[in-house]
Tab-separated table of C-alpha atoms in Angstrom:
chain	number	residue	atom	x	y	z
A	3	UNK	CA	20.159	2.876	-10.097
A	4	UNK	CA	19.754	-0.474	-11.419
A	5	UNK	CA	18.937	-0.956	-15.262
A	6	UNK	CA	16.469	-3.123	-16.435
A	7	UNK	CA	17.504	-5.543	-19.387
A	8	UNK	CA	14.461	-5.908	-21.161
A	9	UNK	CA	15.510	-9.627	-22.376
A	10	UNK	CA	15.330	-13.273	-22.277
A	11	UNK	CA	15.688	-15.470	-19.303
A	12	UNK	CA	16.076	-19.084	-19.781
A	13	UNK	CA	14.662	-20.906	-17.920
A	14	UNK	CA	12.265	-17.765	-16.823
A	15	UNK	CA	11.742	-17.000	-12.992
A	16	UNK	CA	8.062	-18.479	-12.923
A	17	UNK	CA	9.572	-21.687	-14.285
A	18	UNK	CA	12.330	-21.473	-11.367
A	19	UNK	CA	9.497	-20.420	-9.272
A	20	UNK	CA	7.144	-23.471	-10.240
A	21	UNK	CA	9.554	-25.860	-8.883
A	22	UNK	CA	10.609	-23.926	-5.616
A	23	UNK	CA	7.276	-22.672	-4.425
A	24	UNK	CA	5.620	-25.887	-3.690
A	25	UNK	CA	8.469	-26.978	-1.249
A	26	UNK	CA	7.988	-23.842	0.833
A	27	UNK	CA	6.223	-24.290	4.482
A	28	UNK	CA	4.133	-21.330	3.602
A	29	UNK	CA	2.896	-22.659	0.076
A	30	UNK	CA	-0.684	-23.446	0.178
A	31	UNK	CA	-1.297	-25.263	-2.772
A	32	UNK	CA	-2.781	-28.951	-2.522
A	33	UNK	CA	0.506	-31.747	-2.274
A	34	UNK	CA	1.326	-32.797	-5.907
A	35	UNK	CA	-0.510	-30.247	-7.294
A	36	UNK	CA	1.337	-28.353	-10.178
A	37	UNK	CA	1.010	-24.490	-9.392
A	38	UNK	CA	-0.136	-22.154	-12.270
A	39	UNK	CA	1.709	-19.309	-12.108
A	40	UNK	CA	1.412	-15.869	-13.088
A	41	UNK	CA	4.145	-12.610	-12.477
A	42	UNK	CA	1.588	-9.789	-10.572
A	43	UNK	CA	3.629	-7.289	-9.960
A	44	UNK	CA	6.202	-6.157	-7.140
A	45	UNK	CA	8.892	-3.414	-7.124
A	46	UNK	CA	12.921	-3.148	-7.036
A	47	UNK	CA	15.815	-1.930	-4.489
A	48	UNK	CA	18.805	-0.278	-5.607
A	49	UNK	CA	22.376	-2.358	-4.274
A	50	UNK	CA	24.224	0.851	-3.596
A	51	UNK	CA	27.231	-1.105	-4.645
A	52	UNK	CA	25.829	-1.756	-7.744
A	53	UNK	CA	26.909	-5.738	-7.705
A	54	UNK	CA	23.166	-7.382	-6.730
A	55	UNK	CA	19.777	-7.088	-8.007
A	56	UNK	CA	17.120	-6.797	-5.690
A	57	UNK	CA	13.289	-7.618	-6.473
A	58	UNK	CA	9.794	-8.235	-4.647
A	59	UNK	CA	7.639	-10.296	-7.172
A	60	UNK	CA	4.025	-11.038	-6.293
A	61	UNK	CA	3.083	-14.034	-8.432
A	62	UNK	CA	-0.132	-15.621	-8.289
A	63	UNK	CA	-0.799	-19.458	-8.449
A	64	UNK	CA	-4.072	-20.443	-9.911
A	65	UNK	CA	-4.078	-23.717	-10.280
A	66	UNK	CA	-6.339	-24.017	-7.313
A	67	UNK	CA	-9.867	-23.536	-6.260
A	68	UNK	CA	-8.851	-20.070	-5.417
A	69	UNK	CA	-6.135	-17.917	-6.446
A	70	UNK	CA	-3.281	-17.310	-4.079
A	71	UNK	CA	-0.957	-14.735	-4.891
A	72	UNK	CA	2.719	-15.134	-2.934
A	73	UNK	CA	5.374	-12.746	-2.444
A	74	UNK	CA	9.339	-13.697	-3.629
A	75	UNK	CA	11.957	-11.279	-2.524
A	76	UNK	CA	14.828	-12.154	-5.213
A	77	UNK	CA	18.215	-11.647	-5.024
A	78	UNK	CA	20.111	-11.722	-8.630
A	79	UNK	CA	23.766	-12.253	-8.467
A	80	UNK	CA	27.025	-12.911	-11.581
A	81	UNK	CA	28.565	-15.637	-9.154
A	82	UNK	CA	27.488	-18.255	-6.265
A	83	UNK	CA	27.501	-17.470	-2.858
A	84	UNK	CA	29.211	-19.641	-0.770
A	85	UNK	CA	27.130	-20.763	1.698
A	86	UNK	CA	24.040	-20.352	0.286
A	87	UNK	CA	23.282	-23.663	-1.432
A	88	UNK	CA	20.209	-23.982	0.457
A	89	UNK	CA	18.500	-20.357	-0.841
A	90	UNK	CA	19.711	-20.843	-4.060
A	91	UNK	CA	16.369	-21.094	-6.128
A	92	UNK	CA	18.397	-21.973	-8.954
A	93	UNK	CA	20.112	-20.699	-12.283
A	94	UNK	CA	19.240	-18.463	-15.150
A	95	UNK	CA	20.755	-17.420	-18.436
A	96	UNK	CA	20.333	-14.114	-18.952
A	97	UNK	CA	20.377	-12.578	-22.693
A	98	UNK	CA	22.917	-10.150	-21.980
A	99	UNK	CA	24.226	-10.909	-18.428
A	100	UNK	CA	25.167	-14.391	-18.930
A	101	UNK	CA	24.516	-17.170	-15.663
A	102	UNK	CA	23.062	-15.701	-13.121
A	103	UNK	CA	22.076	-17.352	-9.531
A	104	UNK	CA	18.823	-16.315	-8.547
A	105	UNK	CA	18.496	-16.917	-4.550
A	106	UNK	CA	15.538	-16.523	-1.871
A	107	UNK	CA	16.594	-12.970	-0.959
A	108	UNK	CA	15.200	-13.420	2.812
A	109	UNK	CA	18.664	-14.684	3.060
A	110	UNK	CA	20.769	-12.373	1.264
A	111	UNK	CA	21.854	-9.887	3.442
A	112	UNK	CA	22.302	-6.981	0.422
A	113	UNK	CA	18.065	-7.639	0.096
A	114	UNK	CA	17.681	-7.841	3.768
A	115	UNK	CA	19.819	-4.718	4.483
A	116	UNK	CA	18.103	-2.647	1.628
A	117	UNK	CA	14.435	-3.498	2.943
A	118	UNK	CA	15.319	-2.073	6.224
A	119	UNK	CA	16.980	0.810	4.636
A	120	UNK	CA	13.279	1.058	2.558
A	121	UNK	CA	11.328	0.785	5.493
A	122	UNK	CA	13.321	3.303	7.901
A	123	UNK	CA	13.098	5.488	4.801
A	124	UNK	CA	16.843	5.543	3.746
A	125	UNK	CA	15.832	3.758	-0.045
A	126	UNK	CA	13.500	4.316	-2.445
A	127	UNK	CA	11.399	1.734	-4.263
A	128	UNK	CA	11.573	1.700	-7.894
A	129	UNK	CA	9.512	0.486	-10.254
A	130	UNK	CA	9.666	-2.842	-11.538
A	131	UNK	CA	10.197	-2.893	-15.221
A	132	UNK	CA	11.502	0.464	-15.644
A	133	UNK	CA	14.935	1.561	-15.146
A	134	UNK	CA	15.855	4.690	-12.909
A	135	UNK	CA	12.095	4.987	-12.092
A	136	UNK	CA	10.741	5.410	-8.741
A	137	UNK	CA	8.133	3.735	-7.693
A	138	UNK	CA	5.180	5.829	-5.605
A	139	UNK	CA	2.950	3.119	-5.135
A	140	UNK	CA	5.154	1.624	-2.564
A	141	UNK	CA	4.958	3.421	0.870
A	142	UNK	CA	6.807	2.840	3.892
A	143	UNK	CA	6.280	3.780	7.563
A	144	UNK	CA	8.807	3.306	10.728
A	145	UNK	CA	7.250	4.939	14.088
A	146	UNK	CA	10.782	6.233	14.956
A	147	UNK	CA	12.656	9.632	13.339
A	148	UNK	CA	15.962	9.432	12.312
A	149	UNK	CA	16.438	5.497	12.108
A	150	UNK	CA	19.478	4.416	11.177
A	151	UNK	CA	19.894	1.691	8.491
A	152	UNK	CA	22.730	-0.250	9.571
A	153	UNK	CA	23.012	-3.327	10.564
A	154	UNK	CA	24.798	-5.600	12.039
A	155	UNK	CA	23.656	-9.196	11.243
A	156	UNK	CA	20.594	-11.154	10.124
A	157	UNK	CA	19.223	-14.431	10.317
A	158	UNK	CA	15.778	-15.872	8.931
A	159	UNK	CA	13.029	-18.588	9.931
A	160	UNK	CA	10.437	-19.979	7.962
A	161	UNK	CA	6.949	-21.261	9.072
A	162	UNK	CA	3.252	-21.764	7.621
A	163	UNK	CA	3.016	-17.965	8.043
A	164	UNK	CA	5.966	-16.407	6.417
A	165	UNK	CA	9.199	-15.828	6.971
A	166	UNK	CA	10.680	-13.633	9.877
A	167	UNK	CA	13.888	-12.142	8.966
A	168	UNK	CA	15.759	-11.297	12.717
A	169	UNK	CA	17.895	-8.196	12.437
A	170	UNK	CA	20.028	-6.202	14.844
A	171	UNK	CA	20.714	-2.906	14.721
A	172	UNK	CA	24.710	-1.541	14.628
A	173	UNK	CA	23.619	1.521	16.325
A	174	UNK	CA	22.062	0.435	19.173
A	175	UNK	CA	21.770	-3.778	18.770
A	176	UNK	CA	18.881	-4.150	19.018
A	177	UNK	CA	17.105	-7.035	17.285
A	178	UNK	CA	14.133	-6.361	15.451
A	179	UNK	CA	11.658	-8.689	13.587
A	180	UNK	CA	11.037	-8.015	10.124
A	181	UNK	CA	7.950	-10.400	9.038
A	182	UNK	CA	7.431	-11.132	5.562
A	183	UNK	CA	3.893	-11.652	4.434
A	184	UNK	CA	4.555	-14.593	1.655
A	185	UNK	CA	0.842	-15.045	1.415
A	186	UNK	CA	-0.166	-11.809	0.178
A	187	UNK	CA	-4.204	-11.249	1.152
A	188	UNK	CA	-6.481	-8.671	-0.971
A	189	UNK	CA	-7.242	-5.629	1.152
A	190	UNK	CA	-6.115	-7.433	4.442
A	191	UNK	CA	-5.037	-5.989	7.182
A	192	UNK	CA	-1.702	-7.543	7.595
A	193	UNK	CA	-0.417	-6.604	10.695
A	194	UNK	CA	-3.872	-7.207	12.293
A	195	UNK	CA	-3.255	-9.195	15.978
A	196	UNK	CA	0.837	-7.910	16.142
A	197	UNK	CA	1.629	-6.460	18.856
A	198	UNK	CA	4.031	-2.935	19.024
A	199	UNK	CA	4.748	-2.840	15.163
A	200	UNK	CA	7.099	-0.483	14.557
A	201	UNK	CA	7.243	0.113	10.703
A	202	UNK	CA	5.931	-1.537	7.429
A	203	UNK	CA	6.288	-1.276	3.808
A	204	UNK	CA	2.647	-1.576	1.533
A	205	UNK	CA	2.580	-2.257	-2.249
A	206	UNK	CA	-0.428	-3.094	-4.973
A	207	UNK	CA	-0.822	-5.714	-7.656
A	208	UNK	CA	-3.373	-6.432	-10.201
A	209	UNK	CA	-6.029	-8.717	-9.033
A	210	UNK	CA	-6.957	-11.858	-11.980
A	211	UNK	CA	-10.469	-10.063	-12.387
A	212	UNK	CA	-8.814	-6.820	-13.551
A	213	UNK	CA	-9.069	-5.147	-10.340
A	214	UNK	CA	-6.436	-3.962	-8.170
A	215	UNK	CA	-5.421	-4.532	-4.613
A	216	UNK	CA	-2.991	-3.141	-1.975
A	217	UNK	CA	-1.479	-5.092	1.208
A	218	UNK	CA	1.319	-4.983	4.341
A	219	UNK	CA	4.448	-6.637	2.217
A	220	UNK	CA	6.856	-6.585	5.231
A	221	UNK	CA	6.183	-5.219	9.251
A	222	UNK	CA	8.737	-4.610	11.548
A	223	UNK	CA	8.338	-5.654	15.188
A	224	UNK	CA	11.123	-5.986	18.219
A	225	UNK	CA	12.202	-9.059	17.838
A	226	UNK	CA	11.110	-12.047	20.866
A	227	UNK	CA	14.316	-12.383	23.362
């Protein structure tokens, strides 16, 4: 299981974040606007190979007339990937770890290939801040027994809406659409108008007001031909 280094990050993810959010199709933030941002929770996936961290932050940005909170799958990794220069959401030095490159995970396929693995019930979530915790707040659901979570190859789209990560299977190939909800909405049904979803993965975070709130993080769908 991963270990948390409880330790400084220079410059710190919501400082990455600040820069990289607002030139996202999904952000909703007004053009030129600054974002205020604020960590609000998320949970953590083991790399069974030990080499990549793996983390779904909910941050919320309220610099606006209403707070928006947005979820950030992150991928942490000791050395660039080649390739990747365009979901690299930049660099970090890490107290202990030295440089790390922090990347949209959506397009990682370590992240991509543990979510599935979550959501067909082959990983568990652990908690965020806490090493070799679980995490029981995060539940996830796929409508078929005895899933299988390898796969073969992934690719990912962004629009206003989120970001569809396109997966096929290595047991069977098929290609399955796993939707991620960037725009997290309090209490909302997620999945609501999506036809034949197969599986999803839920998950809570504080609300500014002190309350608490629970929403669809990822659904799985067969993917369009």
């Amino acid at each position: 299981m991963a270990v948390i280094h409880h330790t400084t990050l220079t410059p710190t993810k919501l400082e990455l974040l600040a820069t990289w959010l607002p030139e996202q199709p999904w952000y909703r933030g007004k053009s030129g606007q600054q974002p205020e941002l604020v960590k609000s929770g998320g949970f953590r996936l083991d790399d069974p190979e030990g080499e990549v961290g793996i983390e779904f932050m909910a941050v919320t940005d309220t610099s606006g007339d209403q707070p928006v909170t947005y979820q950030v799958p992150f991928s942490y990794r000791g050395a660039p990937v080649p390739g990747a220069d365009a979901a690299l959401i930049g660099t970090t030095e890490h107290g202990e770890l030295g440089q790390r490159w922090v990347y949209d995970g959506t397009r990682d396929p370590v992240l991509v290939a543990q979510l599935f693995a979550l959501i067909v019930g082959k990983a568990e979530p652990q908690m965020q801040s806490t090493s070799h915790t679980p995490d029981p707040s995060v539940t996830a659901w796929f409508a078929e027994s005895g899933a299988t979570a390898a796969i073969a190859d992934t690719a990912a789209t962004d629009d206003p809406g989120g970001t569809d990560l396109i997966v096929r299977t290595a047991a069977d190939g098929r290609r399955l659409a796993i939707h991620i909800n960037r725009v997290l909405q309090p209490g909302g049904r997620d999945t609501e108008g999506q036809a034949a979803v197969l599986g999803h993965v839920t998950a809570g975070w504080p609300l500014p007001d002190g309350t608490s709130s629970r929403a669809v993080f990822a659904f799985v769908r067969l993917a369009h031909p």
